[in-house]
Amino acid sequence: MRALVAPPAPSAQLEACTSFNHQHVFFLDVIVLTASLALTLAISILISVPLTGALIRLRANYNPKALQLDPEGNVELHTGPIVTSFFGMLRRVKRIEGWAGLYKGLMPTLLASSILTLFAVTTFDFKNVRVNGRVDPPDAGVLGTLAYSLFSMLLSLPAAIITYRSITTPYKLPYFRPLYSLRILLTPTERRRPWVLYLTPGLLLAESLHIAYTALVMPGFRALLLPSTFSPVKFGIYVSIEILSTALLCPLEVMATKLAIQRNHSAAEYNSVEQEVEDDGVQAEEYTEYSGQDEDVIGLRHEKDPYLGLIDCAKRVIDEEGSASVISVLSAGKLPSSYDCSVASYEHYMQLIAPRHYCERTPLRFLRIS
């Protein structure tokens, strides 16, 4: 006779079915999250890369106000492009370099954003991503936030330098030839010793001061003016402080950009592209393909007379380009920076007045310009 096997208990069947459903839901959540992150990343990059490129070019543009001496001591009249508006720079880039110029810096931005997004999703709490629609850094207090921000800055600094240089270079950079592009953007010294990028005069100090202000000063104002209970007066004061902070941070960002695009050489006389081409074994003709046919989008300072540090950069910018140039860049940079402040303030306001109904998946956060 066949042995009779008792059917599984209903509770066991229910547990197995529940476990399968949970795994199925988790798998679907992973797929939906991956697809939404990829779509969001693509949309944000398509929108932000041209805007960021225009802002970086505005900060990096070199336009001296008077006669100068060339390296041989002869008087030369050097005037760079005079562009004083954010949208004017966008139009100039489109006119001279076309759509390819607007999307300069696309590949390093895409690569860095993909790595950071993957790191955030795999490191931080996945449940928080499902509930809030975003990934936040760990809440570790003021000093913890400062340490986290400094560590993130150190990790992303080389990528930021390469991105800034790829945006401001007058040469055409192919999308799928990274080694060729790096030979243009980096000096032989920087390629042999990549850590030299961290020793760029004044750059690390400028970035550290920026982080110290945003991680220490601004959270203090937020704690004082934005308590758990909402106050329209305090909220308005806080928004005003954020907008005024732009006037303090914009000059620092201008100097950081000018320092980031300044390449590091092993010797003062080792600066020309032709010398580097010979050492690299690359034909000089490969470097003669410019993005603009007749003119460059922005003027760049000669590498034989570099900035020696953050303070030296500030003095030379004022002495050579004048305070009016700094003010024009400041006014042009207020648009994206003030937009960032408005987005951050709006999100905090919505969290205070409607914490249960506010969904942080607002598309505004993906359009931030930095």
Short mmCIF file of N, CA and C in Angstrom, two decimals, residues 10 179 288 354:
data_model
loop_
_atom_site.label_atom_id
_atom_site.label_comp_id
_atom_site.label_asym_id
_atom_site.label_seq_id
_atom_site.Cartn_x
_atom_site.Cartn_y
_atom_site.Cartn_z
N PRO A 10 -2.42 24.33 6.80
CA PRO A 10 -2.76 25.61 6.17
C PRO A 10 -1.84 26.74 6.60
N LEU A 179 41.12 58.24 -22.31
CA LEU A 179 42.56 58.42 -22.18
C LEU A 179 43.05 59.60 -23.00
N THR A 288 44.81 70.27 -32.27
CA THR A 288 44.46 71.51 -32.94
C THR A 288 43.00 71.57 -33.32
N ALA A 354 3.22 70.28 6.70
CA ALA A 354 2.48 69.09 6.25
C ALA A 354 3.39 67.88 6.27
#
